[in-house]
XYZ file of C-alpha atoms in Angstrom:
690
model
C 0.000 0.000 0.000
C 1.073 3.524 -0.570
C 0.430 4.591 3.018
C 0.279 2.888 6.351
C -3.381 3.379 7.152
C -5.048 1.259 9.784
C -7.340 -1.570 8.713
C -9.960 -2.014 11.407
C -12.806 -4.421 12.103
C -15.594 -4.001 14.627
C -14.762 -7.102 16.642
C -11.817 -6.156 18.874
C -10.908 -9.781 19.549
C -10.734 -10.440 15.822
C -8.641 -7.279 15.377
C -6.166 -8.512 17.972
C -5.411 -11.716 16.072
C -3.617 -9.932 13.231
C -0.909 -7.370 12.664
C -1.744 -4.390 10.483
C 0.351 -5.838 7.671
C -1.530 -9.130 7.889
C -4.845 -7.283 7.740
C -3.763 -5.276 4.707
C -2.502 -8.382 2.935
C -5.704 -10.258 3.685
C -7.807 -7.329 2.554
C -5.972 -7.420 -0.768
C -6.744 -11.128 -1.075
C -10.367 -10.532 -0.119
C -10.715 -7.961 -2.906
C -9.051 -10.286 -5.429
C -11.565 -13.036 -4.581
C -14.558 -11.042 -5.824
C -16.650 -12.806 -8.409
C -18.403 -11.369 -11.468
C -21.209 -9.970 -9.345
C -18.720 -8.086 -7.202
C -19.338 -10.179 -4.078
C -17.267 -12.791 -2.259
C -18.669 -16.165 -1.293
C -17.059 -19.113 0.478
C -16.803 -21.019 -2.788
C -14.729 -18.157 -4.254
C -11.997 -18.583 -1.624
C -10.025 -21.779 -2.493
C -7.823 -20.243 -5.266
C -6.927 -17.366 -2.934
C -6.403 -19.325 0.276
C -4.385 -22.084 -1.393
C -1.642 -19.552 -2.197
C -1.264 -18.350 1.398
C 0.752 -19.793 4.225
C 0.226 -22.092 6.017
C -2.188 -23.645 3.500
C 0.302 -23.737 0.623
C 2.655 -25.805 2.798
C 0.216 -28.555 3.723
C -2.790 -28.443 1.407
C -3.582 -28.359 -2.283
C -6.483 -26.310 -3.620
C -8.642 -29.426 -3.601
C -7.813 -30.016 0.051
C -8.735 -26.419 0.871
C -12.073 -27.053 -0.849
C -12.556 -30.165 1.284
C -11.799 -28.248 4.475
C -14.334 -25.600 3.499
C -16.937 -28.286 2.688
C -16.382 -29.864 6.107
C -16.727 -26.537 7.913
C -19.520 -24.779 6.038
C -22.824 -26.117 4.716
C -23.669 -23.101 2.544
C -20.753 -22.367 0.219
C -22.773 -19.736 -1.628
C -22.991 -17.564 1.481
C -21.758 -14.030 0.867
C -18.931 -12.811 3.080
C -17.913 -9.399 4.296
C -14.295 -8.778 5.310
C -14.876 -9.760 8.964
C -16.484 -13.047 7.954
C -13.571 -13.685 5.588
C -11.121 -13.229 8.471
C -13.047 -15.742 10.560
C -12.949 -18.266 7.720
C -9.214 -17.690 7.410
C -8.661 -18.303 11.152
C -10.823 -21.412 11.082
C -8.903 -22.915 8.179
C -5.593 -21.881 9.686
C -6.535 -23.881 12.770
C -7.211 -26.941 10.625
C -3.949 -26.466 8.722
C -2.098 -26.086 12.010
C -3.520 -29.372 13.245
C -2.475 -31.036 10.003
C 1.083 -29.742 10.402
C 1.221 -31.139 13.934
C 1.320 -29.371 17.268
C 5.111 -29.491 17.398
C 5.523 -27.508 14.228
C 5.104 -23.752 14.356
C 4.940 -21.057 11.724
C 8.044 -18.918 11.705
C 8.880 -15.397 10.742
C 11.192 -14.849 7.797
C 14.073 -13.242 9.653
C 16.789 -15.776 10.357
C 17.537 -13.970 13.620
C 13.974 -13.889 14.878
C 12.798 -16.927 16.774
C 9.266 -15.777 17.499
C 7.063 -18.726 16.688
C 3.484 -18.041 15.692
C 0.565 -20.106 16.880
C -2.990 -19.937 15.687
C -4.406 -17.099 17.742
C -1.425 -15.398 19.309
C 2.230 -14.723 18.706
C 4.495 -16.234 21.368
C 7.927 -14.913 22.200
C 11.036 -16.420 23.708
C 11.394 -15.146 27.275
C 15.112 -15.988 27.324
C 15.650 -13.929 24.176
C 13.710 -11.046 25.681
C 15.866 -11.218 28.799
C 19.016 -11.293 26.665
C 18.029 -8.223 24.636
C 16.937 -6.369 27.780
C 20.404 -7.015 29.202
C 21.925 -5.740 25.944
C 19.847 -2.551 26.100
C 20.624 -1.966 29.783
C 24.323 -2.378 29.041
C 24.595 -0.176 25.938
C 21.977 2.494 26.690
C 22.138 2.680 30.474
C 24.074 5.953 30.342
C 21.898 7.616 27.696
C 20.770 11.002 29.005
C 17.146 10.490 27.999
C 16.750 6.772 28.671
C 18.649 6.625 31.962
C 15.441 7.624 33.759
C 13.793 4.450 32.454
C 16.702 2.009 32.623
C 17.601 -0.583 33.724
C 14.615 -2.542 32.485
C 13.326 -5.585 34.347
C 13.446 -8.586 31.970
C 10.717 -10.378 33.919
C 8.134 -7.729 32.982
C 6.874 -6.161 29.745
C 8.695 -2.908 30.485
C 10.709 -3.322 27.259
C 7.608 -3.243 25.081
C 6.026 -0.379 27.007
C 9.165 1.749 26.722
C 9.448 1.040 22.992
C 5.984 2.459 22.279
C 7.218 6.048 21.868
C 9.945 5.091 19.386
C 12.863 6.698 21.228
C 14.393 3.442 22.464
C 14.422 1.876 18.998
C 15.999 4.952 17.401
C 18.717 5.010 20.067
C 19.333 1.272 19.622
C 19.800 1.733 15.870
C 22.470 4.336 16.576
C 24.247 1.907 18.882
C 24.263 -0.728 16.145
C 25.404 1.633 13.381
C 26.605 4.917 14.902
C 25.468 8.062 13.130
C 22.527 6.480 11.300
C 20.027 8.808 12.978
C 20.653 12.434 13.826
C 19.349 12.426 17.372
C 18.252 16.035 16.962
C 15.443 14.646 14.800
C 14.119 12.304 17.520
C 11.155 13.577 19.518
C 12.343 13.142 23.113
C 9.843 14.957 25.290
C 8.814 13.130 28.452
C 5.249 12.894 27.162
C 4.747 12.577 23.405
C 1.464 12.961 21.581
C 0.418 10.324 18.987
C 1.714 12.468 16.104
C 5.179 12.769 17.662
C 5.309 9.060 18.469
C 4.330 8.250 14.896
C 7.180 10.424 13.617
C 9.629 8.510 15.808
C 8.315 5.170 14.558
C 8.505 6.330 10.942
C 12.084 7.512 11.500
C 12.897 4.206 13.183
C 11.516 1.986 10.409
C 13.115 3.942 7.568
C 16.442 4.026 9.423
C 16.206 0.307 10.212
C 15.810 -0.402 6.494
C 18.821 1.794 5.808
C 21.061 -0.387 7.999
C 19.784 -3.675 6.572
C 16.816 -4.730 8.715
C 13.818 -6.423 7.144
C 10.796 -4.354 8.147
C 8.292 -5.105 5.384
C 6.114 -6.938 7.917
C 6.114 -4.128 10.495
C 4.219 -0.827 10.461
C 4.198 2.247 12.675
C 0.889 1.242 14.213
C 2.326 -2.124 15.262
C 5.162 -0.353 17.084
C 2.793 2.149 18.696
C 0.717 -0.742 20.033
C 3.852 -2.395 21.393
C 3.240 -5.762 19.721
C 5.813 -7.959 21.533
C 6.656 -10.420 18.739
C 7.217 -7.645 16.177
C 9.203 -5.439 18.551
C 11.358 -8.359 19.650
C 11.884 -9.321 16.021
C 13.043 -5.821 15.092
C 15.265 -5.502 18.168
C 16.855 -8.875 17.434
C 17.758 -7.754 13.917
C 19.291 -4.520 15.196
C 21.329 -6.382 17.819
C 22.449 -8.883 15.185
C 23.707 -6.110 12.919
C 25.680 -4.643 15.809
C 27.255 -7.937 16.855
C 28.192 -8.976 13.308
C 29.538 -5.569 12.278
C 33.184 -6.673 12.366
C 32.653 -10.123 10.799
C 33.829 -8.828 7.459
C 37.052 -9.096 5.479
C 37.288 -5.320 5.118
C 36.892 -4.582 8.821
C 38.797 -7.640 10.021
C 41.612 -8.251 7.492
C 42.846 -11.110 9.669
C 40.046 -13.209 8.175
C 42.233 -13.483 5.089
C 44.127 -16.163 7.013
C 41.222 -18.514 6.244
C 41.581 -18.285 2.446
C 44.182 -19.676 0.097
C 43.755 -17.535 -3.017
C 41.903 -14.549 -4.471
C 39.012 -16.748 -5.610
C 38.374 -17.910 -2.049
C 38.673 -14.298 -0.896
C 35.940 -13.299 -3.359
C 33.742 -16.123 -2.109
C 34.319 -15.014 1.476
C 33.277 -11.474 0.584
C 30.009 -12.782 -0.842
C 29.048 -14.756 2.267
C 26.508 -13.522 4.798
C 28.134 -12.553 8.132
C 26.560 -15.614 9.779
C 28.246 -17.877 7.214
C 31.569 -16.119 7.725
C 31.197 -16.663 11.473
C 30.576 -20.386 10.936
C 33.569 -20.570 8.610
C 35.718 -18.891 11.266
C 34.446 -21.227 13.977
C 35.239 -24.331 11.914
C 38.642 -22.884 11.038
C 39.473 -22.623 14.746
C 37.892 -25.981 15.618
C 40.056 -27.668 13.009
C 43.124 -26.268 14.766
C 41.752 -27.650 18.042
C 41.434 -31.126 16.523
C 37.637 -31.166 16.629
C 36.460 -33.622 13.979
C 32.843 -32.517 13.478
C 31.802 -29.631 11.248
C 29.494 -27.006 12.742
C 26.837 -26.166 10.157
C 24.372 -24.208 12.288
C 23.976 -22.276 15.521
C 21.477 -24.708 16.937
C 21.660 -28.512 16.986
C 25.405 -28.689 16.289
C 26.122 -26.717 19.475
C 23.684 -28.402 21.876
C 26.226 -30.718 23.534
C 28.651 -27.860 24.199
C 31.624 -29.801 22.829
C 32.269 -27.370 19.969
C 32.252 -24.445 22.417
C 34.649 -26.244 24.734
C 37.138 -26.903 21.924
C 36.737 -23.372 20.539
C 37.522 -21.699 23.868
C 40.332 -24.154 24.480
C 42.141 -23.040 21.326
C 41.302 -19.325 21.716
C 41.885 -18.915 25.469
C 43.703 -21.955 26.858
C 44.630 -19.972 29.985
C 40.970 -19.921 31.045
C 40.137 -23.532 30.168
C 40.351 -26.791 32.025
C 40.059 -30.428 31.058
C 36.919 -30.655 33.175
C 34.878 -28.930 30.454
C 35.609 -31.685 27.955
C 35.554 -34.539 30.468
C 32.090 -33.847 31.909
C 29.347 -36.002 30.423
C 26.396 -33.776 31.277
C 25.694 -31.252 28.447
C 24.081 -28.761 30.858
C 27.076 -28.851 33.187
C 29.450 -28.474 30.234
C 27.416 -25.500 28.989
C 27.726 -23.829 32.409
C 31.506 -24.257 32.349
C 31.640 -22.854 28.794
C 29.776 -19.721 29.871
C 32.054 -19.249 32.880
C 35.137 -19.478 30.638
C 33.671 -17.045 28.105
C 32.915 -14.510 30.824
C 36.605 -14.509 31.714
C 37.087 -13.076 28.202
C 34.546 -10.372 29.148
C 31.923 -11.808 26.799
C 28.415 -10.634 27.646
C 26.026 -13.324 28.784
C 23.703 -13.659 25.785
C 23.017 -17.322 26.526
C 22.262 -19.477 29.518
C 23.261 -23.113 29.776
C 19.635 -23.952 28.983
C 19.774 -21.904 25.763
C 22.837 -23.840 24.606
C 21.334 -27.231 25.420
C 18.029 -26.312 23.757
C 19.834 -24.919 20.695
C 18.598 -21.315 20.675
C 19.745 -20.149 17.229
C 19.604 -16.412 17.854
C 21.320 -16.471 21.221
C 24.010 -18.927 20.130
C 24.753 -16.681 17.163
C 25.047 -13.688 19.496
C 27.326 -15.659 21.823
C 29.683 -16.788 19.048
C 29.793 -13.232 17.656
C 30.793 -11.966 21.103
C 33.604 -14.507 21.316
C 34.784 -13.432 17.846
C 34.795 -9.766 18.872
C 36.825 -10.375 22.014
C 39.303 -12.931 20.708
C 39.209 -14.168 17.132
C 42.508 -16.019 17.346
C 43.602 -14.786 13.919
C 46.828 -13.057 12.994
C 47.552 -10.974 9.934
C 49.314 -13.161 7.400
C 51.500 -10.825 5.338
C 51.438 -13.283 2.441
C 47.647 -12.991 2.307
C 47.040 -9.339 3.147
C 46.933 -8.637 -0.579
C 43.665 -10.586 -0.756
C 42.007 -8.232 1.703
C 43.451 -5.196 -0.062
C 42.216 -6.524 -3.402
C 38.684 -6.687 -2.044
C 38.692 -3.092 -0.804
C 36.832 -0.558 -2.958
C 37.401 3.162 -2.939
C 35.149 5.081 -0.547
C 32.706 6.257 -3.212
C 32.256 2.780 -4.697
C 31.776 1.291 -1.227
C 29.056 3.820 -0.466
C 27.256 2.999 -3.699
C 27.509 -0.737 -3.040
C 25.994 -0.212 0.414
C 23.206 1.984 -0.963
C 22.172 -0.485 -3.669
C 22.467 -3.460 -1.299
C 20.168 -1.887 1.293
C 17.742 -0.741 -1.396
C 17.459 -4.201 -3.003
C 16.958 -5.865 0.370
C 14.251 -3.343 1.265
C 12.197 -4.393 -1.770
C 11.302 -7.704 -0.166
C 12.730 -9.928 -2.911
C 13.357 -13.537 -1.964
C 17.159 -13.404 -2.290
C 19.028 -11.476 0.401
C 22.025 -9.562 -0.939
C 25.175 -9.636 1.200
C 27.595 -8.204 -1.349
C 26.302 -6.555 -4.514
C 29.404 -7.210 -6.615
C 29.239 -10.952 -5.959
C 25.525 -11.597 -5.550
C 24.343 -10.001 -8.815
C 26.797 -11.865 -11.021
C 24.514 -14.847 -11.634
C 21.720 -12.495 -12.699
C 19.059 -14.091 -10.498
C 18.601 -11.323 -7.928
C 18.474 -8.719 -10.719
C 15.676 -10.713 -12.350
C 13.829 -10.752 -9.014
C 14.170 -6.969 -8.722
C 13.017 -6.447 -12.321
C 10.013 -8.689 -11.739
C 9.193 -6.649 -8.646
C 9.480 -3.270 -10.373
C 8.127 -4.307 -13.786
C 5.786 -7.276 -13.178
C 5.643 -9.735 -16.050
C 8.885 -8.556 -17.630
C 10.839 -11.692 -16.671
C 10.429 -14.949 -18.575
C 11.084 -17.287 -15.661
C 11.131 -20.394 -17.869
C 14.312 -19.015 -19.403
C 15.959 -18.288 -16.039
C 18.117 -20.532 -13.871
C 17.863 -20.353 -10.074
C 21.022 -20.564 -7.911
C 23.056 -22.498 -7.178
C 24.171 -22.371 -10.809
C 27.077 -24.632 -11.743
C 27.150 -24.052 -15.494
C 28.632 -20.631 -16.355
C 26.539 -20.242 -19.512
C 23.373 -20.349 -17.358
C 24.585 -17.268 -15.517
C 25.172 -15.569 -18.841
C 21.645 -16.480 -19.950
C 20.217 -14.889 -16.812
C 22.278 -11.744 -17.278
C 21.429 -11.534 -20.982
C 17.763 -11.494 -20.008
C 18.532 -8.766 -17.451
C 20.122 -6.630 -20.168
C 17.256 -7.336 -22.592
C 14.656 -6.198 -20.066
C 16.753 -3.157 -19.229
C 16.735 -2.129 -22.863
C 12.970 -2.653 -23.045
C 12.690 -0.252 -20.106
C 14.788 2.266 -22.066
C 17.871 1.988 -19.881
C 21.097 3.258 -21.394
C 22.948 -0.015 -22.050
C 25.053 0.660 -25.124
C 27.638 -2.086 -25.689
C 26.560 -3.842 -22.475
C 26.112 -7.618 -22.505
C 25.330 -10.278 -19.938
C 29.006 -11.230 -19.797
C 29.813 -7.816 -18.287
C 27.612 -8.553 -15.272
C 28.867 -12.131 -14.926
C 32.470 -10.915 -14.945
C 31.673 -8.423 -12.158
C 32.273 -5.161 -14.065
C 31.577 -2.776 -11.173
C 31.200 0.315 -13.328
C 28.500 -1.284 -15.468
C 26.782 -2.899 -12.494
C 26.582 0.486 -10.738
C 25.192 2.088 -13.897
C 22.531 -0.602 -14.250
C 21.482 -0.512 -10.582
C 21.306 3.260 -10.612
C 18.948 3.144 -13.579
C 16.863 0.509 -11.781
C 16.546 2.698 -8.692
C 15.702 5.741 -10.796
C 13.117 3.741 -12.772
C 11.483 2.628 -9.518
C 11.213 6.189 -8.244
C 9.895 7.592 -11.520
C 7.292 4.818 -11.723
C 6.037 5.726 -8.269
C 5.712 9.360 -9.292
C 4.063 8.418 -12.564
C 1.534 6.221 -10.776
C 0.595 9.115 -8.546
C 0.145 11.325 -11.577
C -2.440 8.848 -12.938
C -4.794 10.370 -10.419
C -4.419 13.605 -12.365
C -2.737 14.291 -15.686
C -0.980 10.945 -16.099
C 2.169 12.728 -17.189
C 5.503 10.951 -17.494
C 7.950 12.277 -14.901
C 11.470 13.290 -15.916
C 14.536 14.390 -13.975
C 13.840 17.935 -15.168
C 10.309 17.764 -13.739
C 11.678 16.761 -10.346
C 14.189 19.603 -10.380
C 11.547 22.096 -11.471
C 9.147 20.938 -8.769
C 11.789 21.298 -6.054
C 12.796 24.761 -7.236
C 9.163 25.852 -7.343
C 8.466 24.616 -3.807
C 11.499 26.389 -2.397
C 10.838 29.551 -4.413
C 7.472 29.901 -2.695
C 9.417 30.628 0.461
C 11.651 33.091 -1.395
C 14.866 31.341 -0.408
C 17.755 29.370 -1.989
C 17.784 28.468 -5.678
C 19.882 25.960 -7.628
C 20.613 25.326 -11.292
C 20.850 21.514 -11.354
C 21.403 18.435 -9.240
C 25.130 19.036 -9.728
C 24.982 22.525 -8.221
C 27.715 22.783 -5.587
C 25.478 25.050 -3.527
C 23.615 21.909 -2.522
C 26.546 20.832 -0.346
C 25.568 23.089 2.573
C 22.166 21.378 2.804
C 20.147 24.580 3.105
C 18.186 23.931 -0.113
C 16.973 20.529 1.088
C 16.044 21.833 4.507
C 14.012 24.580 2.868
C 12.412 21.994 0.586
C 11.455 19.784 3.533
C 10.068 22.787 5.347
C 8.116 23.781 2.235
C 6.360 20.416 1.918
C 5.574 20.276 5.630
C 5.899 23.276 7.887
C 7.672 22.885 11.211
C 9.194 19.507 10.293
C 12.552 21.313 10.341
C 13.750 22.848 13.587
C 15.670 25.808 12.231
C 17.301 26.343 15.590
C 19.343 23.190 14.913
C 20.435 24.193 11.399
C 23.918 25.625 10.798
C 24.891 28.123 8.122
C 26.928 25.432 6.383
C 30.013 27.605 6.078
C 32.548 24.869 6.848
C 32.793 21.107 6.370
C 31.765 20.288 9.917
C 28.628 22.451 9.717
C 27.766 21.062 6.294
C 27.949 17.512 7.635
C 25.710 18.418 10.564
C 23.135 19.731 8.100
C 23.477 16.665 5.851
C 22.877 14.180 8.684
C 19.910 16.244 9.850
C 18.423 16.306 6.326
C 18.511 12.512 6.030
C 16.894 11.952 9.424
C 14.203 14.589 8.849
C 13.375 13.079 5.438
C 13.073 9.606 6.978
C 11.020 11.037 9.830
C 8.701 12.542 7.249
C 8.245 9.145 5.577
C 10.929 8.954 2.882
C 12.744 5.665 2.396
C 16.253 6.713 1.377
C 19.639 5.030 1.478
C 22.158 7.766 0.799
C 24.796 8.904 3.303
C 25.734 12.442 4.418
C 28.807 12.252 2.190
C 26.570 12.003 -0.874
C 25.135 15.418 -0.024
C 28.480 16.936 0.925
C 30.056 15.785 -2.337
C 26.878 16.592 -4.315
C 26.477 13.147 -5.836
C 23.888 14.002 -8.520
C 22.449 10.462 -8.645
C 21.739 10.299 -4.936
C 20.643 13.935 -4.865
C 18.026 13.135 -7.533
C 16.683 10.164 -5.558
C 16.510 12.228 -2.360
C 14.603 15.018 -4.117
C 12.287 12.549 -5.860
C 11.553 10.849 -2.531
C 10.514 14.144 -0.969
C 8.444 14.954 -4.065
C 6.751 11.559 -3.881
C 5.802 12.049 -0.235
C 4.410 15.509 -0.953
C 2.380 14.390 -3.983
C 1.165 11.365 -2.058
C -0.464 13.630 0.504
C -2.070 15.577 -2.330
C -3.345 12.389 -3.976
C -4.970 11.445 -0.680
C -6.740 14.771 -0.674
C -4.945 15.952 2.434
C -3.661 19.468 3.037
C 0.102 19.790 2.834
C 0.269 22.053 5.886
C -1.375 21.235 9.194
C -2.811 24.192 11.139
C -0.641 25.210 14.111
C -3.194 24.034 16.665
C -3.100 20.543 15.154
C 0.660 20.558 14.779
C 1.225 20.851 18.510
C -1.125 18.046 19.392
C -2.451 16.344 16.295
C -5.371 14.064 17.097
C -4.902 10.425 16.320
C -6.794 9.141 13.316
C -7.963 5.673 12.586
C -4.887 3.479 12.832
C -3.119 5.909 15.137
C -1.513 7.811 12.256
C -2.113 11.543 11.949
C -3.788 12.577 8.718
C -0.938 14.565 7.280
C 1.735 12.173 8.345
C 0.298 9.323 6.327
C 1.440 6.803 8.901
C 5.047 6.842 7.765
C 4.535 5.706 4.193
C 7.686 4.797 2.355
C 8.516 4.414 -1.302
C 9.010 0.689 -1.106
C 5.766 0.193 0.802
C 4.064 2.032 -2.006
C 5.695 0.036 -4.754
C 5.553 -3.459 -3.356
C 3.232 -5.601 -1.276
C 4.347 -6.518 2.204
C 6.269 -9.730 1.782
C 8.026 -11.574 4.545
C 4.923 -11.952 6.705
C 5.058 -15.060 8.837
C 1.606 -16.306 8.009
C 0.809 -14.729 4.694
C 3.644 -14.927 2.167
C 3.078 -16.720 -1.093
C 5.696 -18.879 -2.725
C 7.852 -17.049 -5.201
C 7.645 -13.411 -6.111
C 4.563 -11.470 -5.156
C 2.992 -9.369 -7.873
C 2.604 -5.616 -7.660
C -0.724 -5.829 -9.456
C -2.268 -7.231 -6.273
C -1.316 -4.064 -4.454
C -2.654 -1.993 -7.335
C -5.974 -3.803 -7.064
C -6.159 -2.872 -3.429
C -5.293 0.763 -4.031
C -7.869 1.097 -6.804
C -10.487 -0.513 -4.623
C -9.840 1.993 -1.911
């Protein structure tokens, strides 16, 4: 959906069984089930329900029909949306029984272990306690939060404190320092719904910018303090913090694990979790441990791998008793005691190790890696790490495109753009997301791809589609992508991002003139908005005057008065002041509802590509409010205490809508995802219906 507006039903119990994203997804499906007469009956549901989880995992369409026949005598009965939700819950119960009581539905995040049962979302109390300890440790001295910390892990204080958005914003800055300009966070002791919503919007857009998956979370869910969603988001943020150094660039010593440049390239393309496993096995091999650790769960339950790992990393703190004991729980206790001597935080208990808690074991191993990785810089292999290092500008672009692709909700998660796009598959997924129907999947090969020519076929199709979309691809062939030509890959991804933004703007214009949007239109719009205030003017997106940030702050202020606190803005006369303005611009834009991935340096250096996307994002948000029929400026009396609308989102704010939410359906939902790529046309159906 283009905005995060609440979907509400009269029955409060029924409302409580779903997240807002689930309700919006189900409403889309309900609309798509309409028959020729414009109504929905029970007999219209099988094709729709059979595509949704958990039904698609355990039942064919015929079996869904049988379940409906068993449950309802009148299949021709017309349904409203509430009745449809009750049918969905009823069938979900039957599907759950078929799967077995021991099997639960899981969220998509590999770091979230919040299982989902039929009528409620359960959370892991040990994980909650671990993250509360993490927050108390890292934010205990924060000037604003110190009045509320330490939190008691045995209560729901964590979820209550998170409801105003401040805690989550602060936690993001701990994970990736400087992501949020804290001047943009609303930190009054008592916040009104509008101010809380701004904090949640800033939080979600910033979380996406550091690599979190938030397509199944909305501002209203955070405002309501939904435990399973909050814990899921917090776990992702903590994971990003703990795995920050598990990277060949930041820890060159990891080059000791590779033999040649090819292995170094492969290492660069691995997810941090995979690198951590590779490191653990590398050390265990030195310790003489014969088994290979392939996961952070079952392979660690007996504690033997931990005992050998600590023995080789910190022999001065180990004893033979750890290996000699036969009781796994006792061995786990000894392992934790030894790790604490290395000053490793207690993310796990002995019970967590024995039960194989994936998230907490991952956190524990990451802590051990941070405190003592046992690697030394091998001068004969340092060239591998140096070879993998891009210049600063290229690294920033790689990060931007990586975060943007992952925010789209495509099935493949990108860990390193240069490596992950070379087989063409993820680019095809992105193209299918942005231009539905453009990919001929019968002609595509899904990874792992062993035959090189299959990769070329994928990339040739990528180039063909790009040309059909009028991308500038002169003398570009699939081989260029397969070979990892960074310059051409950057050019292609930039055009993809630009295409996505222009399509969003064009779709909004269909409510009016239906005019194609160009770069010149975006520039002209921005100049016009700022001119209304009689302030700064620029000539192009390359204008060096943009580096002080004043133009963008005036633009943000023009589209929504009082969103910029001018008392915090510098004159931008030196580099330090310019950077302060740039960081503030990015946070204010995200707080407004813009999903952007540029860094302050892109503004300081006036990177015209990123400047265009930033301006287009602000334009999109502004036009979106107009398309909704809302006023662009809220009267002062509303600004200071805007009443909460349906869904808890103030009218002008739009509930923190982001570009990607507008362009793609919410994938990644624990109970609702379909297999394969979801189609944008479903979202369009919903928007038109509204």
